[in-house]
Coordinates of C-alpha atoms (C1' of nucleotides) in Angstrom, one line a residue:
Chain A
M1 CA -27.7 -10.9 -7.0
M2 CA -26.5 -11.0 -10.2
S3 CA -27.3 -13.3 -12.6
T4 CA -25.0 -14.8 -15.4
K5 CA -26.9 -12.8 -17.7
N6 CA -26.5 -9.7 -15.9
V7 CA -22.7 -9.9 -15.8
A8 CA -22.7 -10.4 -19.6
E9 CA -24.9 -7.6 -19.8
M10 CA -22.7 -5.5 -17.5
L11 CA -19.7 -6.3 -19.5
R12 CA -21.4 -5.5 -22.8
I13 CA -22.3 -2.1 -21.1
A14 CA -18.6 -1.4 -19.5
G15 CA -17.4 -2.1 -23.6
L16 CA -15.9 -5.3 -22.1
R17 CA -15.9 -8.9 -23.9
P18 CA -17.4 -11.4 -22.1
T19 CA -14.8 -13.7 -21.9
R20 CA -14.5 -16.5 -19.5
Q21 CA -12.7 -15.3 -17.2
R22 CA -14.0 -11.7 -16.8
M23 CA -17.4 -13.5 -16.4
L24 CA -16.1 -15.8 -14.1
L25 CA -14.6 -12.9 -12.1
G26 CA -17.5 -10.9 -12.5
E27 CA -20.0 -13.3 -11.1
L28 CA -17.5 -13.7 -8.0
L29 CA -17.7 -10.3 -7.2
F30 CA -21.4 -9.3 -8.1
G31 CA -23.0 -12.9 -7.9
Q32 CA -24.2 -12.7 -4.5
G33 CA -24.3 -8.5 -3.3
H34 CA -21.8 -6.9 -2.4
R35 CA -18.3 -7.7 -1.2
H36 CA -14.9 -6.4 -0.7
A37 CA -12.2 -8.5 -2.4
T38 CA -8.3 -8.5 -3.3
A39 CA -7.0 -9.6 -5.7
E40 CA -5.3 -12.4 -4.0
M41 CA -8.4 -13.5 -2.4
L42 CA -10.4 -13.4 -6.1
H43 CA -7.5 -15.8 -7.7
H44 CA -7.6 -18.0 -5.0
E45 CA -11.6 -18.6 -5.2
A46 CA -11.5 -18.9 -8.8
V47 CA -8.7 -21.9 -8.6
D48 CA -10.6 -23.3 -5.9
A49 CA -13.8 -23.3 -8.4
G50 CA -11.9 -25.2 -10.7
E51 CA -10.9 -22.1 -13.0
R52 CA -8.4 -21.6 -14.9
V53 CA -7.3 -17.9 -14.5
S54 CA -3.6 -16.0 -13.8
L55 CA -3.6 -13.6 -11.0
A56 CA -2.0 -11.3 -13.9
T57 CA -5.7 -11.6 -15.5
V58 CA -7.1 -10.8 -12.2
Y59 CA -5.2 -7.7 -11.5
N60 CA -6.0 -6.7 -15.0
T61 CA -9.6 -7.3 -14.7
L62 CA -10.1 -5.7 -11.2
H63 CA -8.4 -2.3 -13.2
Q64 CA -10.5 -2.7 -16.3
F65 CA -13.7 -2.7 -14.0
K66 CA -12.6 -0.1 -12.0
R67 CA -12.1 2.0 -14.9
A68 CA -15.8 1.1 -16.0
G69 CA -16.9 2.1 -12.5
L70 CA -17.9 -1.1 -11.5
L71 CA -15.6 -1.1 -8.4
R72 CA -14.1 1.0 -6.3
E73 CA -10.3 0.8 -4.5
L74 CA -9.8 1.1 -1.1
A75 CA -6.1 1.9 -0.1
I76 CA -6.9 0.6 3.8
D77 CA -3.8 -0.9 5.1
G78 CA -1.3 -0.1 2.5
A79 CA 0.2 -3.7 2.3
K80 CA -2.6 -4.4 -0.4
A81 CA -5.3 -3.1 -2.1
Y82 CA -8.7 -3.9 -1.5
F83 CA -11.9 -3.5 -4.2
D84 CA -15.5 -2.8 -3.2
T85 CA -18.4 -3.6 -5.4
N86 CA -20.3 -1.1 -3.7
T87 CA -19.4 2.3 -5.5
S88 CA -21.7 4.4 -3.6
N89 CA -20.7 6.8 -0.6
H90 CA -20.2 4.4 2.4
N91 CA -17.9 3.8 5.3
H92 CA -16.0 1.0 6.7
F93 CA -14.5 -0.6 9.7
F94 CA -11.2 -2.0 9.3
Y95 CA -10.3 -5.1 11.7
E96 CA -7.0 -4.2 12.2
R97 CA -5.7 -7.3 13.1
E98 CA -7.3 -9.6 10.6
G99 CA -7.3 -7.3 7.7
K100 CA -10.8 -7.6 7.3
L101 CA -13.5 -5.1 6.0
V102 CA -17.3 -4.5 6.7
D103 CA -19.9 -1.8 5.7
I104 CA -20.9 0.6 8.2
P105 CA -24.2 1.7 6.4
E106 CA -24.7 4.1 4.5
D107 CA -26.7 6.6 6.6
S108 CA -25.1 6.0 9.7
I109 CA -22.2 8.2 9.9
R110 CA -22.7 12.0 9.2
I111 CA -19.7 13.9 8.4
D112 CA -20.0 17.9 8.6
G113 CA -18.1 20.8 8.3
V114 CA -15.7 19.8 5.3
P115 CA -13.8 22.5 4.2
E116 CA -14.0 23.7 0.4
A117 CA -11.8 22.1 -1.9
P118 CA -8.7 24.6 -2.8
A119 CA -9.1 26.3 -6.3
G120 CA -9.2 24.3 -9.5
M121 CA -9.8 21.1 -7.4
V122 CA -12.9 18.7 -7.0
I123 CA -13.3 16.4 -4.0
S124 CA -13.6 13.1 -5.8
H125 CA -14.4 11.0 -2.6
I126 CA -14.3 11.1 1.1
D127 CA -12.9 8.2 2.6
V128 CA -13.9 7.1 6.4
V129 CA -12.2 4.3 8.0
V130 CA -13.1 3.3 11.5
R131 CA -9.9 1.2 12.7
L132 CA -10.8 -1.5 15.3
A133 CA -8.4 -3.4 17.3
P134 CA -9.1 -5.8 19.8
K135 CA -10.2 -4.9 23.6
Chain B
M1 CA 9.8 23.5 16.4
M2 CA 11.7 21.6 18.1
S3 CA 15.5 22.2 19.4
T4 CA 18.3 19.6 18.4
K5 CA 18.4 19.3 22.5
N6 CA 14.5 18.4 22.6
V7 CA 15.1 15.9 19.8
A8 CA 17.8 14.4 22.1
E9 CA 15.4 14.4 24.9
M10 CA 12.3 12.9 23.0
L11 CA 14.4 10.0 22.0
R12 CA 15.8 9.5 25.6
I13 CA 12.0 9.5 26.7
A14 CA 11.3 7.1 24.1
G15 CA 14.1 4.8 25.2
L16 CA 16.0 5.2 21.9
R17 CA 20.0 6.0 22.0
P18 CA 20.5 9.5 20.5
T19 CA 22.6 8.3 17.9
R20 CA 23.5 10.7 14.8
Q21 CA 20.9 8.9 12.5
R22 CA 17.9 9.3 14.8
M23 CA 19.1 12.9 15.6
L24 CA 19.1 13.1 11.9
L25 CA 15.7 12.1 11.2
G26 CA 14.2 13.6 14.3
E27 CA 15.0 16.8 13.3
L28 CA 13.9 16.3 9.9
L29 CA 11.0 15.1 11.3
F30 CA 10.3 17.4 14.2
G31 CA 12.5 20.0 13.7
Q32 CA 10.3 22.6 11.6
G33 CA 6.5 22.0 13.0
H34 CA 4.4 19.0 12.2
R35 CA 4.4 17.2 8.1
H36 CA 4.1 13.9 6.5
A37 CA 7.0 12.1 5.1
T38 CA 7.6 9.0 3.3
A39 CA 10.7 7.0 4.0
E40 CA 12.2 7.9 0.5
M41 CA 11.7 11.3 1.2
L42 CA 13.4 11.4 4.2
H43 CA 16.0 9.3 2.7
H44 CA 16.6 11.5 -0.1
E45 CA 16.4 14.6 2.3
A46 CA 19.0 13.4 4.6
V47 CA 21.3 12.4 1.7
D48 CA 20.9 16.3 0.5
A49 CA 22.0 17.5 3.7
G50 CA 25.1 15.3 3.0
E51 CA 24.3 13.0 5.8
R52 CA 25.1 9.3 5.8
V53 CA 22.1 7.3 6.2
S54 CA 20.9 3.9 4.6
L55 CA 17.1 3.3 3.2
A56 CA 16.7 0.4 5.9
T57 CA 18.1 2.8 8.6
V58 CA 15.3 5.1 7.5
Y59 CA 12.5 2.5 7.5
N60 CA 13.7 0.6 10.8
T61 CA 13.5 4.5 12.7
L62 CA 10.6 5.2 11.5
H63 CA 8.9 2.1 12.7
Q64 CA 10.7 2.5 16.0
F65 CA 9.3 6.1 16.2
K66 CA 5.8 4.8 15.7
R67 CA 6.1 2.3 18.4
A68 CA 7.6 5.2 20.6
G69 CA 3.9 6.8 19.6
L70 CA 5.9 9.8 18.0
L71 CA 4.6 9.1 14.9
R72 CA 1.3 7.7 13.0
E73 CA 1.1 5.9 9.7
L74 CA -1.1 6.9 7.0
A75 CA -2.7 4.6 4.3
I76 CA -3.7 6.6 1.8
D77 CA -2.9 5.4 -1.8
G78 CA -1.6 2.1 -1.1
A79 CA 1.8 2.3 -3.0
K80 CA 3.5 4.0 -0.1
A81 CA 3.5 4.5 3.9
Y82 CA 3.3 7.8 4.9
F83 CA 4.0 8.9 8.1
D84 CA 2.4 12.3 10.2
T85 CA 4.2 13.7 12.9
N86 CA 0.8 14.8 14.2
T87 CA -0.3 11.9 16.0
S88 CA -3.5 13.6 17.3
N89 CA -6.9 13.2 15.9
H90 CA -6.9 15.2 12.6
N91 CA -8.1 14.8 9.1
H92 CA -6.5 15.1 5.5
F93 CA -7.0 16.5 2.1
F94 CA -5.2 14.1 -0.4
Y95 CA -3.9 15.6 -3.6
E96 CA -4.5 12.3 -5.8
R97 CA -2.6 13.5 -8.7
E98 CA 0.4 14.4 -6.9
G99 CA 0.0 12.4 -3.9
K100 CA 0.6 14.9 -1.8
L101 CA -1.0 15.3 1.6
V102 CA -2.0 18.5 3.5
D103 CA -3.9 18.5 7.1
I104 CA -7.5 19.5 7.7
P105 CA -7.7 21.9 10.8
E106 CA -8.7 19.8 13.7
D107 CA -11.5 21.2 14.6
S108 CA -13.2 21.7 10.9
I109 CA -14.5 18.2 10.4
R110 CA -17.0 16.6 12.5
I111 CA -18.1 13.2 12.5
D112 CA -21.5 11.9 14.3
G113 CA -23.2 8.6 14.5
V114 CA -20.1 6.3 14.3
P115 CA -21.8 3.3 15.1
E116 CA -20.4 1.5 18.1
A117 CA -17.5 -0.9 18.0
P118 CA -18.4 -4.4 17.8
A119 CA -18.2 -6.7 21.2
G120 CA -14.6 -7.3 22.1
M121 CA -13.3 -4.2 19.8
V122 CA -12.5 -0.7 20.6
I123 CA -11.8 2.2 18.1
S124 CA -8.4 2.9 17.4
H125 CA -8.6 5.3 15.3
I126 CA -10.9 7.0 12.7
D127 CA -9.5 7.9 9.4
V128 CA -10.9 10.7 7.5
V129 CA -9.1 11.4 3.7
V130 CA -11.0 13.9 1.4
R131 CA -9.7 12.9 -2.2
L132 CA -9.1 15.5 -4.3
A133 CA -8.8 15.6 -8.2
P134 CA -8.0 18.4 -10.9
K135 CA -11.3 20.0 -11.8
Chain C
dC1 C1' 33.9 -3.7 27.4
dT2 C1' 28.6 -5.3 26.0
dG3 C1' 24.8 -4.5 23.9
dT4 C1' 22.5 -1.9 20.8
dG5 C1' 22.2 0.2 15.9
dT6 C1' 23.7 0.6 11.6
dG7 C1' 24.8 -0.3 6.7
dC8 C1' 24.6 -3.4 3.1
dA9 C1' 22.6 -6.9 0.2
dA10 C1' 19.4 -10.1 -0.4
dA11 C1' 14.7 -11.6 0.2
dC12 C1' 10.0 -10.8 0.3
dT13 C1' 5.1 -8.9 -1.0
dC14 C1' 2.0 -6.9 -4.0
dT15 C1' 1.6 -5.4 -8.4
dT16 C1' 2.5 -4.1 -13.2
dT17 C1' 4.6 -4.9 -18.1
dG18 C1' 5.8 -7.2 -22.6
dC19 C1' 5.0 -10.5 -25.4
dA20 C1' 3.6 -14.6 -27.8
dT21 C1' -0.7 -17.6 -27.8
dA22 C1' -5.6 -18.2 -27.7
dA23 C1' -9.8 -16.4 -27.9
dG24 C1' -14.2 -13.5 -29.0
dT25 C1' -17.1 -11.1 -32.9
Chain D
dA1 C1' -9.9 -12.6 -40.6
dC2 C1' -9.0 -9.2 -37.2
dT3 C1' -8.7 -7.5 -32.6
dT4 C1' -8.3 -7.8 -28.1
dA5 C1' -7.8 -11.0 -24.3
dT6 C1' -4.9 -14.1 -21.4
dG7 C1' -0.9 -16.4 -19.6
dC8 C1' 3.2 -16.6 -18.6
dA9 C1' 7.3 -14.8 -16.7
dA10 C1' 10.2 -11.2 -15.5
dA11 C1' 10.5 -6.7 -13.9
dG12 C1' 9.4 -3.1 -10.7
dA13 C1' 8.4 -0.3 -6.7
dG14 C1' 8.4 -0.4 -1.5
dT15 C1' 9.4 -2.6 2.5
dT16 C1' 11.7 -5.9 5.6
dT17 C1' 15.4 -9.0 7.5
dG18 C1' 20.1 -11.7 8.5
dC19 C1' 24.4 -10.7 9.5
dA20 C1' 28.8 -8.7 10.0
dC21 C1' 30.7 -4.5 11.6
dA22 C1' 30.1 0.3 14.5
dC23 C1' 29.1 2.9 17.9
dA24 C1' 26.8 4.6 22.2
dG25 C1' 26.6 3.8 26.8

DNA sequence: CTGTGTGCAAACTCTTTGCATAAGT
DNA sequence: ACTTATGCAAAGAGTTTGCACACAG
């Protein structure tokens, strides 16, 4: 639950000017707990809320947030990019039919036996996606 | 290592006519052990080999093969679709810089504590991608 | 022959980019 | 004022589709 003041602070720390659009998107993303969003969803929400933002700016802002470590980008179904406000290592259910993404609690899944990274490489992240289909 | 004869047989079983293009792509995909490919890679290989196939046909064929259960589609980096000739449950290293995909042996990684699928849903697959960055 | 497959080009979706204008400090 | 951000529209990548022609059975 991040307040308006905290969004401003968050932007300042990330070295991003607290413009109207960034404040807006920051509040949509971080204002009520963790969430998953696509650029389109956010743009739609912003417009619904009567605010003026272009889709291009939504994309730009998402990438700036990502670069600042505030978001993680998830490649789930190829078609579109999902952004996750929870940047810690956790996993996801993906409802294939609806394209919906739901967190799996952090401590639920345990992965053993991950091979070492090849020489000169480091593991940057391990993504686990549990795909769900209607029974 | 699938021979030409086996590709023809494979297509027949899948209910797909063994056309020149399908034979070609089938051999590129299944001719020398398991592999990962994008539509573009295959098209390029086919053209390099002096064969005539359109990119649209490559896409169509990949989806037909997928529908027949011969391939699995992997959503790894959002930008492009990878197809994997190994349809069994195994996992992948992904070299983020190069966009390269490498298998992790099937018995290496063990996943515990996967929550049950929500009501009315079944787990269709669990994807594990170990992302690698240069050190 | 009859029906399915193919090629081409055009359409489509999602995303990125270039550049003039607007807004932040 | 000076710099950075935004909006728009156009471009770009990857993928899909419609339809006439070609090929397999």
